[in-house]
Amino acid sequence: IPNIPVDARWSQNGETVAGGNGEGNATNQFYHPEGLFIHDDQTMIITDSFNHRIVQWKMSDRNGKVLVGGESYGNRLDQLNRPTDALIDKETDSLIICDRENKRVVRWSRRIDTTEGEILIDNIYCWGLFMDDQRYLYVSDTKKHEVKRYQVGDKNGNIVAGGNGKGSDLNQLNFPAYLFVDQQQNVYVSDWSNHRVMKWNKGAK
C-alpha cells in the first residue's frame, strides 16, 4: 500500500494511458474494461470484460498484450467468459482471474508456454478479487451477497463481510463488487446495489 503524504496534490487533468481508441477488440482497444491491477513495475493488468480477455499494458506502450483469452468466450480452461477482475500473485508469478460467467476463479501461470488455466474456486458468482500481504485471497460473491477469504488452494473459505442475505442493513450487502483490504485486514466493499462503500472490520459479523 503506497504511503501518500497528507498534503499530496494531483494534476487537474488526467491522461489516457491505455485504450482510448473506441470500443473494439484490437490490441489498442477495449470493450467494457472492468478490473485494473497495477504491478510494482507500473505494468497494468486490465480485465477487458466483453472481449473475454486479460490484457497487459505498460505505461509507454501504444498497444496491449493479450495474456489470457480473447479468441472467443467459452468454458474451456483456455477460455474466459465475461471476466471482471484479475490480480498478480507475486509468489507464484501467476494471474488470478474472476471468470464471472463461468462461475469460477482461475489461475494462469505467467510463463510463456502456458496454454490453459486451473480452477481455484468454482460455483461462485465472483466479481472482485484482492490478495493481502499474507497471500489470503478475498473474493466477492454477488449471488450470495458476501465476501469470503481463502487460503490459496482452499475451496471453502471464511465469510469476512455480508453472508446475512441480500439487504441494506449494516450486516448485509447487495451485490458486492470490488474489494480492498488494508494492512489491518479490514475489508472495504463497493456495495453496488446499495449505492455505498462498506468497511468491515477484521472479525466483524
GROMACS .gro file of C-alpha atoms in nm:
model
  205
    1ILE     CA    1   0.000   0.000   0.000
    2PRO     CA    2   0.162   0.331  -0.103
    3ASN     CA    3   0.250   0.591   0.159
    4ILE     CA    4   0.079   0.905   0.025
    5PRO     CA    5   0.155   1.232   0.209
    6VAL     CA    6  -0.147   1.408   0.358
    7ASP     CA    7  -0.066   1.724   0.158
    8ALA     CA    8  -0.032   1.543  -0.177
    9ARG     CA    9  -0.178   1.722  -0.479
   10TRP     CA   10  -0.287   1.583  -0.814
   11SER     CA   11  -0.294   1.732  -1.161
   12GLN     CA   12  -0.628   1.882  -1.258
   13ASN     CA   13  -0.635   1.686  -1.584
   14GLY     CA   14  -0.589   1.316  -1.646
   15GLU     CA   15  -0.423   1.142  -1.938
   16THR     CA   16  -0.516   0.828  -2.127
   17VAL     CA   17  -0.262   0.555  -2.052
   18ALA     CA   18  -0.441   0.257  -2.211
   19GLY     CA   19  -0.703   0.231  -2.483
   20GLY     CA   20  -0.885   0.548  -2.581
   21ASN     CA   21  -0.934   0.431  -2.939
   22GLY     CA   22  -1.301   0.349  -2.919
   23GLU     CA   23  -1.481   0.026  -2.845
   24GLY     CA   24  -1.330  -0.278  -3.013
   25ASN     CA   25  -1.110  -0.585  -2.991
   26ALA     CA   26  -0.787  -0.457  -3.146
   27THR     CA   27  -0.482  -0.455  -2.919
   28ASN     CA   28  -0.518  -0.078  -2.871
   29GLN     CA   29  -0.888  -0.103  -2.778
   30PHE     CA   30  -1.114  -0.231  -2.501
   31TYR     CA   31  -1.477  -0.334  -2.477
   32HIS     CA   32  -1.604  -0.255  -2.127
   33PRO     CA   33  -1.282  -0.285  -1.925
   34GLU     CA   34  -1.361  -0.375  -1.563
   35GLY     CA   35  -1.087  -0.465  -1.314
   36LEU     CA   36  -0.746  -0.297  -1.300
   37PHE     CA   37  -0.430  -0.416  -1.124
   38ILE     CA   38  -0.103  -0.220  -1.120
   39HIS     CA   39   0.212  -0.428  -1.074
   40ASP     CA   40   0.518  -0.297  -0.887
   41ASP     CA   41   0.687  -0.209  -1.218
   42GLN     CA   42   0.381   0.000  -1.320
   43THR     CA   43   0.262  -0.263  -1.567
   44MET     CA   44  -0.118  -0.263  -1.582
   45ILE     CA   45  -0.323  -0.582  -1.585
   46ILE     CA   46  -0.663  -0.492  -1.733
   47THR     CA   47  -0.973  -0.711  -1.733
   48ASP     CA   48  -1.124  -0.647  -2.077
   49SER     CA   49  -1.458  -0.797  -1.988
   50PHE     CA   50  -1.666  -0.803  -2.306
   51ASN     CA   51  -1.363  -0.910  -2.511
   52HIS     CA   52  -1.326  -1.204  -2.268
   53ARG     CA   53  -0.957  -1.142  -2.216
   54ILE     CA   54  -0.688  -1.017  -1.977
   55VAL     CA   55  -0.456  -0.755  -2.124
   56GLN     CA   56  -0.113  -0.639  -2.008
   57TRP     CA   57  -0.030  -0.277  -2.084
   58LYS     CA   58   0.289  -0.090  -2.000
   59MET     CA   59   0.270   0.284  -1.942
   60SER     CA   60   0.464   0.378  -2.256
   61ASP     CA   61   0.300   0.124  -2.490
   62ARG     CA   62   0.064   0.207  -2.774
   63ASN     CA   63  -0.082  -0.145  -2.772
   64GLY     CA   64  -0.158  -0.400  -2.508
   65LYS     CA   65  -0.058  -0.766  -2.498
   66VAL     CA   66  -0.329  -1.030  -2.454
   67LEU     CA   67  -0.223  -1.264  -2.174
   68VAL     CA   68  -0.534  -1.479  -2.137
   69GLY     CA   69  -0.838  -1.545  -2.358
   70GLY     CA   70  -0.952  -1.316  -2.635
   71GLU     CA   71  -1.015  -1.565  -2.915
   72SER     CA   72  -1.374  -1.646  -2.819
   73TYR     CA   73  -1.569  -1.686  -2.499
   74GLY     CA   74  -1.639  -2.026  -2.351
   75ASN     CA   75  -1.585  -2.253  -2.053
   76ARG     CA   76  -1.278  -2.446  -2.161
   77LEU     CA   77  -0.969  -2.393  -1.945
   78ASP     CA   78  -0.812  -2.185  -2.223
   79GLN     CA   79  -1.116  -1.952  -2.237
   80LEU     CA   80  -1.287  -1.685  -2.028
   81ASN     CA   81  -1.646  -1.560  -2.022
   82ARG     CA   82  -1.701  -1.201  -1.906
   83PRO     CA   83  -1.412  -1.177  -1.659
   84THR     CA   84  -1.447  -0.890  -1.413
   85ASP     CA   85  -1.121  -0.874  -1.215
   86ALA     CA   86  -0.764  -1.005  -1.208
   87LEU     CA   87  -0.451  -0.973  -0.997
   88ILE     CA   88  -0.094  -1.100  -0.988
   89ASP     CA   89   0.013  -1.349  -0.723
   90LYS     CA   90   0.376  -1.245  -0.695
   91GLU     CA   91   0.489  -1.558  -0.510
   92THR     CA   92   0.382  -1.793  -0.790
   93ASP     CA   93   0.412  -1.535  -1.071
   94SER     CA   94   0.061  -1.615  -1.184
   95LEU     CA   95  -0.262  -1.435  -1.267
   96ILE     CA   96  -0.572  -1.500  -1.058
   97ILE     CA   97  -0.886  -1.416  -1.253
   98CYS     CA   98  -1.254  -1.380  -1.167
   99ASP     CA   99  -1.409  -1.565  -1.464
  100ARG     CA  100  -1.757  -1.445  -1.381
  101GLU     CA  101  -1.995  -1.603  -1.631
  102ASN     CA  102  -1.816  -1.936  -1.589
  103LYS     CA  103  -1.877  -1.900  -1.213
  104ARG     CA  104  -1.517  -1.969  -1.120
  105VAL     CA  105  -1.186  -1.823  -1.007
  106VAL     CA  106  -0.895  -1.944  -1.219
  107ARG     CA  107  -0.517  -1.920  -1.204
  108TRP     CA  108  -0.289  -1.880  -1.504
  109SER     CA  109   0.087  -1.901  -1.484
  110ARG     CA  110   0.259  -1.603  -1.646
  111ARG     CA  111   0.514  -1.833  -1.814
  112ILE     CA  112   0.523  -1.801  -2.191
  113ASP     CA  113   0.438  -2.168  -2.251
  114THR     CA  114   0.112  -2.159  -2.051
  115THR     CA  115  -0.185  -2.270  -2.264
  116GLU     CA  116  -0.463  -2.306  -2.007
  117GLY     CA  117  -0.559  -2.214  -1.654
  118GLU     CA  118  -0.658  -2.415  -1.349
  119ILE     CA  119  -0.971  -2.374  -1.139
  120LEU     CA  120  -0.908  -2.248  -0.784
  121ILE     CA  121  -1.271  -2.193  -0.679
  122ASP     CA  122  -1.583  -2.298  -0.867
  123ASN     CA  123  -1.958  -2.242  -0.838
  124ILE     CA  124  -1.912  -1.879  -0.734
  125TYR     CA  125  -2.062  -1.566  -0.889
  126CYS     CA  126  -1.743  -1.371  -0.830
  127TRP     CA  127  -1.690  -1.008  -0.919
  128GLY     CA  128  -1.395  -0.864  -0.725
  129LEU     CA  129  -1.063  -1.004  -0.602
  130PHE     CA  130  -0.794  -0.891  -0.360
  131MET     CA  131  -0.482  -1.060  -0.218
  132ASP     CA  132  -0.330  -0.933   0.107
  133ASP     CA  133   0.031  -0.943   0.223
  134GLN     CA  134  -0.020  -1.288   0.380
  135ARG     CA  135  -0.149  -1.422   0.043
  136TYR     CA  136  -0.506  -1.459   0.163
  137LEU     CA  137  -0.739  -1.428  -0.134
  138TYR     CA  138  -1.062  -1.227  -0.090
  139VAL     CA  139  -1.349  -1.286  -0.334
  140SER     CA  140  -1.688  -1.115  -0.358
  141ASP     CA  141  -1.991  -1.329  -0.444
  142THR     CA  142  -2.278  -1.129  -0.595
  143LYS     CA  143  -2.532  -1.413  -0.568
  144LYS     CA  144  -2.472  -1.491  -0.200
  145HIS     CA  145  -2.407  -1.121  -0.120
  146GLU     CA  146  -2.091  -1.195   0.074
  147VAL     CA  147  -1.713  -1.172   0.069
  148LYS     CA  148  -1.502  -1.474   0.158
  149ARG     CA  149  -1.136  -1.507   0.244
  150TYR     CA  150  -0.946  -1.809   0.115
  151GLN     CA  151  -0.605  -1.955   0.158
  152VAL     CA  152  -0.483  -2.030  -0.193
  153GLY     CA  153  -0.586  -2.388  -0.263
  154ASP     CA  154  -0.877  -2.382  -0.016
  155LYS     CA  155  -1.215  -2.411  -0.191
  156ASN     CA  156  -1.437  -2.327   0.108
  157GLY     CA  157  -1.312  -2.004   0.263
  158ASN     CA  158  -1.448  -1.799   0.553
  159ILE     CA  159  -1.703  -1.518   0.534
  160VAL     CA  160  -1.548  -1.180   0.621
  161ALA     CA  161  -1.829  -0.947   0.503
  162GLY     CA  162  -2.200  -0.998   0.447
  163GLY     CA  163  -2.334  -1.350   0.444
  164ASN     CA  164  -2.660  -1.243   0.611
  165GLY     CA  165  -2.872  -1.244   0.300
  166LYS     CA  166  -2.941  -0.970   0.047
  167GLY     CA  167  -3.031  -0.640   0.210
  168SER     CA  168  -2.934  -0.291   0.322
  169ASP     CA  169  -2.882  -0.346   0.696
  170LEU     CA  170  -2.531  -0.282   0.825
  171ASN     CA  171  -2.463  -0.657   0.843
  172GLN     CA  172  -2.577  -0.712   0.485
  173LEU     CA  173  -2.463  -0.649   0.129
  174ASN     CA  174  -2.648  -0.625  -0.201
  175PHE     CA  175  -2.432  -0.721  -0.499
  176PRO     CA  176  -2.083  -0.669  -0.353
  177ALA     CA  177  -1.843  -0.583  -0.633
  178TYR     CA  178  -1.485  -0.462  -0.590
  179LEU     CA  179  -1.268  -0.501  -0.280
  180PHE     CA  180  -0.977  -0.351  -0.093
  181VAL     CA  181  -0.814  -0.489   0.223
  182ASP     CA  182  -0.586  -0.273   0.438
  183GLN     CA  183  -0.287  -0.384   0.643
  184GLN     CA  184  -0.509  -0.447   0.946
  185GLN     CA  185  -0.720  -0.685   0.731
  186ASN     CA  186  -1.022  -0.455   0.737
  187VAL     CA  187  -1.229  -0.520   0.425
  188TYR     CA  188  -1.370  -0.239   0.209
  189VAL     CA  189  -1.652  -0.336  -0.028
  190SER     CA  190  -1.822  -0.143  -0.307
  191ASP     CA  191  -2.179  -0.243  -0.220
  192TRP     CA  192  -2.313  -0.179  -0.567
  193SER     CA  193  -2.691  -0.213  -0.541
  194ASN     CA  194  -2.695  -0.037  -0.202
  195HIS     CA  195  -2.506   0.258  -0.358
  196ARG     CA  196  -2.248   0.268  -0.079
  197VAL     CA  197  -1.898   0.163   0.020
  198MET     CA  198  -1.879  -0.050   0.334
  199LYS     CA  199  -1.592  -0.110   0.575
  200TRP     CA  200  -1.595  -0.439   0.761
  201ASN     CA  201  -1.350  -0.452   1.050
  202LYS     CA  202  -1.149  -0.768   1.096
  203GLY     CA  203  -1.363  -1.019   1.284
  204ALA     CA  204  -1.693  -0.837   1.220
  205LYS     CA  205  -2.009  -1.046   1.187
   0.00000   0.00000   0.00000
